Coordinates of C-alpha atoms and ligand atoms in Angstrom, one line a residue:
M1 CA 88.3 128.5 89.3
R2 CA 84.8 129.1 88.0
R3 CA 83.1 132.5 88.7
R4 CA 80.2 131.1 90.7
T5 CA 82.6 129.2 92.9
L6 CA 84.6 132.4 93.5
L7 CA 81.5 134.3 94.5
L8 CA 80.5 131.6 96.8
L9 CA 83.9 131.6 98.5
L10 CA 83.8 135.4 98.8
A11 CA 80.4 135.2 100.5
L12 CA 81.8 132.6 102.9
T13 CA 84.8 134.8 103.7
V14 CA 82.5 137.7 104.6
A15 CA 80.4 135.4 106.8
G16 CA 83.6 134.1 108.5
T17 CA 84.8 137.7 109.2
L18 CA 81.5 138.6 110.8
L19 CA 81.7 135.6 113.1
V20 CA 85.2 136.7 114.2
L21 CA 84.0 140.3 114.8
R22 CA 81.2 139.0 117.0
S23 CA 83.4 137.1 119.5
G24 CA 85.1 139.6 121.7
P25 CA 87.3 138.6 124.7
T26 CA 84.5 138.2 127.2
R27 CA 84.9 136.1 130.2
T28 CA 82.9 132.9 130.6
V29 CA 82.5 130.7 133.6
Y30 CA 81.4 127.1 133.3
R31 CA 80.1 125.7 136.6
G32 CA 77.5 123.3 138.1
G33 CA 78.7 120.0 136.4
R34 CA 81.4 117.5 136.2
I35 CA 84.5 119.1 134.7
L36 CA 87.0 116.5 133.7
T37 CA 90.3 118.3 133.1
M38 CA 92.6 115.5 131.8
D39 CA 95.5 117.2 133.5
A40 CA 98.4 115.2 135.0
G41 CA 96.3 114.2 138.0
S42 CA 93.1 113.6 135.9
R43 CA 91.4 116.1 138.3
V44 CA 87.6 116.7 138.2
V45 CA 87.0 120.3 139.2
E46 CA 84.0 122.6 140.0
A47 CA 84.6 125.4 137.5
L48 CA 86.4 126.6 134.5
G49 CA 87.1 130.2 133.3
V50 CA 87.6 131.1 129.6
E51 CA 88.6 134.4 128.1
G52 CA 88.3 134.8 124.3
E53 CA 89.8 131.6 122.9
T54 CA 91.9 130.7 125.9
I55 CA 91.3 128.8 129.2
R56 CA 92.4 131.2 132.0
T57 CA 91.6 129.4 135.2
V58 CA 90.4 126.1 136.6
G59 CA 89.4 125.1 140.1
S60 CA 86.8 125.8 142.7
E61 CA 83.7 127.8 141.8
A62 CA 84.7 130.5 144.3
E63 CA 88.2 130.9 142.7
V64 CA 86.9 131.0 139.2
R65 CA 84.1 133.5 140.0
A66 CA 86.5 135.7 141.8
W67 CA 88.7 135.8 138.6
A68 CA 85.7 136.4 136.3
G69 CA 84.2 139.3 138.1
P70 CA 80.5 140.3 138.1
D71 CA 80.0 140.9 134.4
A72 CA 81.1 137.4 133.2
R73 CA 78.9 135.1 131.3
V74 CA 78.0 132.1 133.5
V75 CA 77.1 128.8 131.9
D76 CA 75.3 126.5 134.3
L77 CA 76.2 122.9 133.3
A78 CA 73.2 121.6 135.3
G79 CA 74.9 118.4 136.2
R80 CA 76.3 117.7 132.8
A81 CA 79.9 117.1 131.9
L82 CA 82.6 119.3 130.4
L83 CA 85.7 117.8 128.8
P84 CA 88.5 118.9 126.5
G85 CA 87.2 118.6 122.8
F86 CA 88.0 115.3 121.2
I87 CA 91.2 115.1 119.2
D88 CA 91.3 112.8 116.2
A89 CA 94.5 110.8 116.5
H90 CA 94.0 109.3 113.0
G91 CA 91.4 109.6 110.3
H92 CA 90.9 110.9 106.8
F93 CA 89.1 114.3 107.1
P94 CA 87.1 115.2 105.1
G95 CA 86.4 111.6 103.9
A96 CA 83.3 111.4 106.2
G97 CA 81.7 113.9 103.9
A98 CA 82.2 111.8 100.8
Y99 CA 78.6 110.5 101.3
A100 CA 77.5 113.9 100.0
I101 CA 78.7 112.8 96.6
A102 CA 79.1 109.0 96.7
A103 CA 76.6 106.2 97.2
D104 CA 76.5 104.8 100.8
L105 CA 77.3 101.0 100.5
N106 CA 77.5 100.2 104.3
S107 CA 75.8 97.2 105.8
P108 CA 74.3 97.2 109.3
P109 CA 75.1 98.4 111.9
I110 CA 76.4 101.4 110.0
G111 CA 74.1 101.2 106.9
T112 CA 71.3 99.1 105.4
L113 CA 72.9 97.1 102.6
A114 CA 72.0 93.3 102.8
R115 CA 72.9 91.8 99.4
M116 CA 74.6 92.3 96.1
D117 CA 71.4 93.3 94.4
D118 CA 71.1 96.2 96.9
L119 CA 74.6 97.3 96.1
V120 CA 74.0 97.2 92.4
E121 CA 70.7 99.1 92.9
R122 CA 72.4 101.9 94.9
L123 CA 75.0 102.4 92.3
R124 CA 72.4 102.3 89.4
A125 CA 70.5 105.0 91.2
K126 CA 73.6 107.1 91.6
A127 CA 74.4 106.6 87.9
G128 CA 70.9 107.9 87.1
D129 CA 71.9 111.3 88.3
T130 CA 75.5 111.3 87.1
S131 CA 76.4 112.6 83.6
R132 CA 77.3 109.9 81.1
G133 CA 81.0 109.1 81.2
E134 CA 81.5 110.5 84.7
W135 CA 82.7 108.3 87.6
V136 CA 80.0 106.7 89.8
I137 CA 81.5 106.0 93.2
G138 CA 80.1 104.0 96.1
I139 CA 81.8 103.6 99.5
G140 CA 81.7 101.3 102.5
Y141 CA 80.7 97.9 101.3
D142 CA 81.8 94.9 103.4
D143 CA 82.0 91.6 101.5
T144 CA 81.6 89.5 104.7
L145 CA 78.4 91.4 105.6
L146 CA 76.7 90.8 102.3
A147 CA 74.5 87.7 102.0
E148 CA 76.7 86.4 99.1
G149 CA 79.8 86.8 101.3
R150 CA 82.0 88.0 98.4
H151 CA 83.3 91.2 96.7
P152 CA 81.3 92.6 93.8
T153 CA 82.8 91.8 90.4
R154 CA 83.0 93.7 87.1
A155 CA 79.9 91.7 86.0
D156 CA 77.9 92.9 89.1
L157 CA 79.0 96.5 88.5
D158 CA 78.3 96.3 84.8
R159 CA 74.7 95.7 85.9
A160 CA 74.8 99.2 87.6
S161 CA 76.0 100.9 84.4
T162 CA 78.0 100.3 81.3
E163 CA 78.0 104.0 80.4
H164 CA 79.8 105.2 83.5
P165 CA 83.0 104.0 85.1
V166 CA 81.8 102.5 88.4
A167 CA 83.8 101.9 91.5
A168 CA 82.6 100.3 94.8
I169 CA 85.2 101.0 97.5
H170 CA 85.5 98.4 100.3
V171 CA 84.9 99.7 103.9
S172 CA 88.6 99.3 104.7
G173 CA 89.6 101.6 101.8
H174 CA 92.3 99.1 100.9
L175 CA 90.3 97.3 98.2
G176 CA 87.6 98.0 95.7
A177 CA 85.7 96.7 92.7
V178 CA 85.2 98.4 89.4
N179 CA 83.2 97.7 86.2
G180 CA 84.4 97.0 82.7
L181 CA 84.5 100.6 81.6
A182 CA 86.5 101.5 84.7
L183 CA 89.0 98.7 84.1
E184 CA 89.4 100.0 80.5
R185 CA 90.0 103.6 81.8
L186 CA 92.5 102.4 84.3
G187 CA 94.4 100.4 81.7
Y188 CA 93.9 97.0 83.5
G189 CA 93.5 94.1 81.0
R190 CA 94.7 90.6 80.5
E191 CA 98.2 91.7 79.5
S192 CA 98.7 94.4 82.1
A193 CA 101.2 93.8 84.9
D194 CA 100.2 94.3 88.6
P195 CA 101.6 97.3 90.3
E196 CA 104.1 96.8 93.1
G197 CA 102.4 96.5 96.5
G198 CA 99.0 95.7 94.9
R199 CA 97.1 93.1 92.9
V200 CA 94.5 93.1 90.1
R201 CA 92.4 90.0 90.9
R202 CA 91.8 87.8 87.8
D203 CA 89.6 85.1 86.5
P204 CA 91.8 81.9 86.9
G205 CA 90.6 80.6 83.5
T206 CA 90.9 83.6 81.2
G207 CA 93.4 85.8 83.1
E208 CA 90.9 88.7 82.6
P209 CA 90.6 91.1 85.6
D210 CA 87.5 90.2 87.6
G211 CA 87.1 93.8 88.8
V212 CA 88.6 93.5 92.3
L213 CA 91.6 95.7 92.9
E214 CA 93.8 95.5 96.0
E215 CA 96.0 98.1 97.6
T216 CA 98.2 100.1 95.1
A217 CA 96.1 98.8 92.2
L218 CA 93.2 100.7 93.7
D219 CA 95.2 104.0 94.1
P220 CA 94.2 105.5 90.7
V221 CA 90.6 105.2 91.7
G222 CA 91.4 107.0 95.0
A223 CA 92.9 109.8 93.0
V224 CA 89.5 110.3 91.3
V225 CA 87.6 110.1 94.6
F226 CA 89.9 112.5 96.4
Q227 CA 90.0 115.1 93.6
P228 CA 86.4 116.2 93.2
S229 CA 85.4 119.5 91.5
T230 CA 85.6 122.6 93.7
L231 CA 81.9 122.7 94.4
D232 CA 81.8 119.0 95.2
A233 CA 84.8 119.4 97.5
L234 CA 82.9 122.1 99.4
R235 CA 79.9 119.9 99.8
V236 CA 82.2 117.1 101.1
V237 CA 84.0 119.3 103.5
R238 CA 80.8 120.9 104.9
E239 CA 79.2 117.4 105.4
A240 CA 82.4 116.2 107.2
V241 CA 82.4 119.3 109.4
R242 CA 78.7 118.7 110.3
R243 CA 79.5 115.1 111.4
Y244 CA 82.7 116.0 113.3
V245 CA 81.3 118.9 115.4
A246 CA 78.2 116.9 116.2
A247 CA 80.5 114.2 117.6
G248 CA 82.4 116.6 119.8
V249 CA 85.6 116.7 117.7
T250 CA 87.6 119.9 117.9
T251 CA 90.8 118.7 116.1
A252 CA 90.5 116.7 112.9
Q253 CA 93.2 114.7 111.2
T254 CA 93.9 113.9 107.6
G255 CA 95.9 110.8 107.4
Y256 CA 97.5 110.7 103.9
A257 CA 97.2 114.2 102.5
T258 CA 98.1 115.1 98.9
A259 CA 99.3 118.5 97.8
E260 CA 95.8 119.4 96.6
Q261 CA 94.3 118.4 99.9
V262 CA 96.8 120.4 101.9
R263 CA 96.2 123.5 99.7
G264 CA 92.4 123.1 99.5
L265 CA 91.9 122.4 103.2
T266 CA 94.2 125.3 104.2
L267 CA 92.2 127.6 102.0
L268 CA 88.8 126.5 103.3
S269 CA 90.1 126.7 106.9
R270 CA 91.3 130.3 106.3
L271 CA 87.9 131.2 104.8
G272 CA 86.2 130.0 107.9
V273 CA 84.5 127.0 106.2
I274 CA 86.2 124.5 108.6
P275 CA 85.7 125.6 112.2
L276 CA 87.9 122.7 113.4
R277 CA 91.7 122.6 113.9
L278 CA 93.5 120.5 111.4
V279 CA 96.5 118.3 111.6
L280 CA 97.5 117.2 108.1
W281 CA 99.8 114.2 107.6
P282 CA 101.5 114.6 104.2
A283 CA 101.6 111.4 102.2
M284 CA 105.1 110.0 101.6
E285 CA 104.9 111.1 98.0
L286 CA 104.3 114.7 99.2
A287 CA 107.1 114.4 101.7
D288 CA 109.4 113.5 98.8
E289 CA 108.2 116.6 96.9
R290 CA 108.9 118.7 99.9
L291 CA 112.4 117.2 100.3
A292 CA 113.0 117.9 96.6
G293 CA 112.0 121.6 97.1
R294 CA 108.9 121.2 94.9
F295 CA 106.3 121.6 97.7
E296 CA 106.4 124.3 100.3
F297 CA 104.0 124.8 103.2
R298 CA 103.6 127.8 105.4
S299 CA 100.6 127.8 107.7
Y300 CA 98.6 131.0 107.9
D301 CA 98.0 130.1 111.6
E302 CA 99.5 127.0 113.3
R303 CA 96.6 127.0 115.8
W304 CA 94.3 126.1 112.9
V305 CA 96.3 124.1 110.3
R306 CA 99.5 122.2 110.8
L307 CA 101.5 119.6 108.9
G308 CA 102.0 116.7 111.2
A309 CA 103.8 113.4 110.7
V310 CA 104.8 112.0 107.3
K311 CA 102.4 109.1 106.6
L312 CA 103.4 105.8 105.1
V313 CA 101.3 102.6 104.7
A314 CA 103.3 99.4 105.3
D315 CA 100.4 96.9 104.7
G316 CA 96.7 96.7 104.2
S317 CA 93.7 95.6 106.2
I318 CA 92.9 92.4 108.1
Q319 CA 89.4 92.1 106.8
G320 CA 90.7 92.6 103.3
Y321 CA 93.3 89.8 103.8
T322 CA 96.0 92.3 102.9
A323 CA 97.3 92.9 106.4
Y324 CA 100.8 91.4 106.5
L325 CA 100.8 88.7 109.3
R326 CA 103.6 86.5 110.6
E327 CA 101.3 83.5 111.0
P328 CA 98.6 82.6 108.3
Y329 CA 95.0 83.9 108.4
F330 CA 92.7 81.6 110.4
V331 CA 90.3 80.9 107.4
P332 CA 92.1 81.7 104.1
S333 CA 90.3 83.7 101.5
G334 CA 91.0 81.1 98.8
D335 CA 92.9 77.8 98.5
D336 CA 96.2 78.9 100.1
P337 CA 96.3 77.7 103.7
G338 CA 99.6 79.7 104.1
E339 CA 97.9 83.0 103.2
R340 CA 99.3 85.8 105.4
G341 CA 99.0 89.0 103.4
Y342 CA 101.9 91.1 102.0
P343 CA 103.8 94.3 102.6
R344 CA 102.7 97.3 100.6
I345 CA 106.3 98.7 100.8
P346 CA 109.2 96.3 100.7
R347 CA 111.1 96.2 104.0
E348 CA 114.3 97.8 102.6
E349 CA 112.4 100.6 101.0
L350 CA 110.5 101.2 104.2
V351 CA 113.7 101.5 106.2
R352 CA 115.2 103.8 103.6
R353 CA 112.1 106.1 103.5
V354 CA 111.6 106.3 107.3
T355 CA 115.2 107.1 107.8
R356 CA 115.1 109.8 105.2
Y357 CA 112.1 111.5 106.7
H358 CA 113.4 111.1 110.3
E359 CA 116.7 112.7 109.2
A360 CA 114.8 115.6 107.8
G361 CA 113.6 116.2 111.3
W362 CA 110.0 115.1 110.7
Q363 CA 107.8 112.9 112.8
V364 CA 106.9 109.6 111.0
A365 CA 103.6 107.7 111.2
V366 CA 103.3 104.3 109.6
H367 CA 100.2 102.3 109.0
G368 CA 100.7 98.7 110.2
N369 CA 97.9 96.2 111.0
G370 CA 99.7 92.8 110.7
D371 CA 102.5 91.9 113.1
A372 CA 104.9 91.1 110.2
A373 CA 104.3 94.7 109.0
I374 CA 104.8 96.0 112.5
D375 CA 108.2 94.1 112.7
D376 CA 109.3 96.0 109.6
I377 CA 108.0 99.3 110.9
L378 CA 109.9 98.9 114.2
D379 CA 113.0 97.9 112.3
A380 CA 112.7 101.1 110.3
F381 CA 112.2 103.3 113.4
E382 CA 115.2 101.6 115.0
E383 CA 117.4 102.1 111.9
A384 CA 116.3 105.7 111.7
Q385 CA 117.3 106.4 115.3
R386 CA 120.6 104.7 114.8
A387 CA 121.3 106.9 111.8
E388 CA 120.2 110.1 113.5
P389 CA 119.5 109.8 117.3
R390 CA 116.6 112.1 118.2
P391 CA 115.3 111.9 121.8
D392 CA 111.8 113.0 121.2
A393 CA 110.8 111.8 117.8
R394 CA 107.5 110.2 118.7
P395 CA 107.1 107.9 115.8
V396 CA 103.6 106.5 115.4
V397 CA 102.5 102.9 114.6
V398 CA 99.0 103.5 113.1
H399 CA 96.4 100.8 114.0
A400 CA 98.9 98.3 115.5
Q401 CA 96.1 95.9 115.7
T402 CA 98.0 92.6 116.0
A403 CA 100.9 94.1 118.0
R404 CA 102.6 91.3 120.1
D405 CA 104.0 91.9 123.6
D406 CA 107.6 91.8 122.3
Q407 CA 106.6 94.5 119.9
L408 CA 105.0 96.7 122.6
D409 CA 108.3 96.3 124.5
R410 CA 110.2 97.5 121.4
M411 CA 107.8 100.5 121.0
R412 CA 108.5 101.5 124.6
E413 CA 112.2 101.4 124.0
L414 CA 111.9 103.4 120.8
G415 CA 109.5 106.0 122.3
A416 CA 107.0 105.0 119.7
I417 CA 103.3 105.7 120.1
P418 CA 100.8 103.0 119.0
S419 CA 97.5 104.5 117.8
F420 CA 95.0 101.6 118.1
F421 CA 91.9 101.1 116.0
V422 CA 90.1 99.6 118.9
L423 CA 86.7 99.9 117.3
H424 CA 87.6 96.8 115.3
T425 CA 86.6 94.9 118.4
F426 CA 83.0 96.2 117.8
Y427 CA 82.6 96.3 114.1
W428 CA 84.7 93.3 113.1
G429 CA 85.4 91.5 116.4
D430 CA 83.1 88.5 115.7
R431 CA 84.6 88.0 112.3
H432 CA 88.2 88.4 113.6
R433 CA 87.5 85.5 116.0
E434 CA 85.7 83.3 113.5
I435 CA 87.3 84.1 110.2
F436 CA 90.3 86.3 109.9
L437 CA 92.5 85.7 113.0
G438 CA 90.9 82.9 115.1
P439 CA 90.1 83.1 118.8
G440 CA 93.6 83.6 120.2
R441 CA 94.8 86.5 118.1
A442 CA 91.4 88.0 117.9
A443 CA 91.1 88.3 121.7
R444 CA 94.2 90.4 121.8
I445 CA 93.8 92.8 118.9
S446 CA 94.3 96.4 120.0
P447 CA 96.1 95.3 123.2
L448 CA 95.4 98.4 125.2
A449 CA 95.8 96.9 128.7
S450 CA 99.2 95.3 127.7
A451 CA 100.3 98.7 126.4
R452 CA 99.1 100.4 129.6
A453 CA 100.9 97.8 131.8
R454 CA 104.1 98.8 130.1
G455 CA 103.6 102.5 130.7
L456 CA 103.3 103.0 126.9
R457 CA 101.5 106.1 125.9
F458 CA 99.0 105.3 123.2
T459 CA 96.0 106.8 121.4
I460 CA 92.8 105.4 119.9
H461 CA 91.1 106.4 116.7
C462 CA 88.1 105.8 114.4
D463 CA 90.0 105.9 111.1
T464 CA 86.9 107.8 109.7
P465 CA 85.5 107.3 107.1
V466 CA 86.3 103.6 107.7
V467 CA 83.8 103.8 110.6
P468 CA 81.8 106.8 111.6
M469 CA 83.4 109.6 113.7
E470 CA 82.1 108.6 117.2
P471 CA 84.8 109.3 119.9
L472 CA 82.4 108.2 122.6
R473 CA 81.7 104.8 120.9
L474 CA 85.4 104.6 120.5
V475 CA 86.0 105.1 124.3
W476 CA 83.1 102.7 125.1
S477 CA 84.8 100.1 122.8
A478 CA 88.2 100.5 124.6
V479 CA 86.4 100.1 128.0
N480 CA 84.0 97.2 127.1
R481 CA 85.4 95.4 124.0
I482 CA 81.9 94.3 123.0
T483 CA 81.3 92.9 119.5
T484 CA 78.2 93.6 117.3
S485 CA 76.9 90.2 118.5
G486 CA 77.2 91.3 122.1
A487 CA 80.2 89.0 123.0
V488 CA 83.2 90.4 124.9
L489 CA 86.4 90.1 122.9
G490 CA 89.5 89.8 125.0
E491 CA 88.3 90.9 128.5
V492 CA 91.8 91.3 129.9
Q493 CA 92.6 94.0 127.3
R494 CA 89.8 96.3 128.6
I495 CA 90.9 99.6 130.2
E496 CA 89.4 102.2 132.6
P497 CA 87.2 105.0 131.2
M498 CA 89.6 107.7 132.3
Q499 CA 92.5 106.1 130.5
A500 CA 90.4 105.7 127.3
L501 CA 89.3 109.4 127.6
R502 CA 92.9 110.5 127.9
A503 CA 93.6 108.6 124.7
V504 CA 91.2 110.8 122.7
T505 CA 92.3 114.1 124.4
I506 CA 95.6 114.7 126.1
D507 CA 97.4 111.7 124.7
A508 CA 96.2 112.4 121.2
A509 CA 97.5 116.0 121.7
Y510 CA 100.8 114.5 122.8
Q511 CA 100.9 112.3 119.7
H512 CA 100.5 115.4 117.5
F513 CA 103.2 117.4 119.5
E514 CA 100.4 119.7 120.7
E515 CA 100.1 118.9 124.4
A516 CA 101.3 122.4 125.3
S517 CA 98.2 124.0 123.8
K518 CA 95.5 121.3 123.7
G519 CA 94.1 118.1 125.2
S520 CA 93.4 119.2 128.8
L521 CA 91.6 121.9 130.6
E522 CA 94.5 123.9 132.0
P523 CA 95.3 127.7 132.1
G524 CA 96.9 128.9 128.9
K525 CA 95.4 126.2 126.7
L526 CA 93.0 126.7 123.9
A527 CA 89.3 126.7 124.9
D528 CA 88.4 123.6 122.8
L529 CA 85.6 122.0 124.8
V530 CA 82.8 119.5 124.6
I531 CA 79.7 119.4 126.8
L532 CA 78.2 115.9 127.3
D533 CA 74.8 115.0 128.8
R534 CA 76.5 113.1 131.5
S535 CA 80.0 112.1 132.7
P536 CA 81.5 109.1 131.0
L537 CA 82.9 108.0 134.4
E538 CA 79.3 107.3 135.7
D539 CA 78.3 104.2 133.8
P540 CA 81.0 102.6 131.7
A541 CA 78.6 100.2 130.0
S542 CA 76.6 103.1 128.4
I543 CA 79.3 105.5 127.3
D544 CA 78.3 104.9 123.7
R545 CA 74.8 106.4 124.4
I546 CA 76.1 109.6 125.9
R547 CA 74.9 112.7 123.8
V548 CA 77.1 115.5 122.7
L549 CA 75.3 118.7 123.6
E550 CA 77.7 121.4 122.6
T551 CA 81.1 121.7 120.9
I552 CA 83.2 124.7 121.4
V553 CA 86.4 125.6 119.5
G554 CA 88.6 128.5 120.6
G555 CA 85.8 129.7 122.9
R556 CA 83.3 129.8 120.1
S557 CA 80.3 127.4 119.9
V558 CA 80.4 125.5 116.7
Y559 CA 77.6 122.9 117.4
R560 CA 74.6 122.7 119.6
A561 CA 72.4 119.7 119.8
E562 CA 68.7 120.2 119.0
G563 CA 66.8 121.6 121.9
E564 CA 69.9 123.0 123.6
Ligands
LIG601 ZN1 93.7 105.4 108.0

């Protein structure tokens, strides 16, 4: 570690210690607003009493004031709403901070990119302040939102720079495009073989890679993006923290963590740089290392950093045509009318791996967007339970976008938890209907109401940085299912606001095996709170426009909106 970095970390440690010393076990009373507890009865109460980092009492204002005594600090909510802090069921912290070091290639409504020339220009500008030979990375482009309606090619990216390896990562994170120098560095050429579970797209005439890399073929680029220098890593983490606390998030999630990420994030958490609780999902490769005794993890404090489920990725993304569907895509990407994506992990291997991790006593979470992938995942969960019955294993199907009714039935039987990426109805809903899935399947992506009707406990997530961390837009999406064009996609799959709020609080805590300490406002739980400018139960149509005013983790304020 360089000396300057060490000094910086030391300074941060001192700052962290001072913050800890300042927060004594004073009693605080919150009153005068709508306090949504998310307890078993979804009670809305008058007052909440907090001592130090813990919730001590909930109920009528008289009760809570009697407990608090005359010297307590009283926070008047002035008609605003107090809820449990939002818990990220699935995302990739600190990926949202990558914009601190990478070019932003998002198109509206997230960014401003309109055409290929804009993309090239952004990357050229980034190359301008990057040392020669170093990687230039841009993230978030969406081929279907560019005027040209296609992915960038090596030729496009060579226009950005021929002196830097350049990579543009697709908004799904499952595909990307690189320039000629990057192809050379990665060892992809006319003669190179495609890796298993991935594809190097090629010019049909010459067989030369055209620059677009799918799935596992993109993994070596991911390794570059996710292993920045120590100082860059700090910048990324701080930017991600800034975005998460401003959104009311109190528990962040890292959905496919490497050993470096686990070590780095644990260190930064311990130093007080990350005032959020973290649930890290080790990537399957890291789980293998752990099984082989080559990786050990002991949390310094389980309330702040925990290892959660082992994460596997069974297929890709629908908008990248790499989600593995049972029926073909509505409009194929090329000439093949039978195109239906492919598995990233062959079924037999998936079953073997899931069984192995399950037998080790771990929770398992598997990314599955296409229903053919979900079939494989549920087969694997079933085989694992047959090999080693465990009553409360809580396996997770991550995204579960095209889950059919028969698959929801199976999830219920298996005690599996679907974590739905329901914001797809907003960001990609119109294109799911018109391009990727067609009207029938599009109307029932993220079938929340069907899951609810079965009594299936589920969560919802933003998969940040795929889309921005906005739990309230996420809740709004589950409640309204409105697309960017303003259409309603699958009206019958809409759910009630309270149900959607539970999916980002108590049910997300349950998914992480943390419902005893988080997710609802009940005595004995951690005082992880968010104050909103109004209750989300008031006007379901405008939940996305509710402002986060304050975020509190363990009784300590970590964010205040301007003017608060
Ligand atoms: Zn993800």
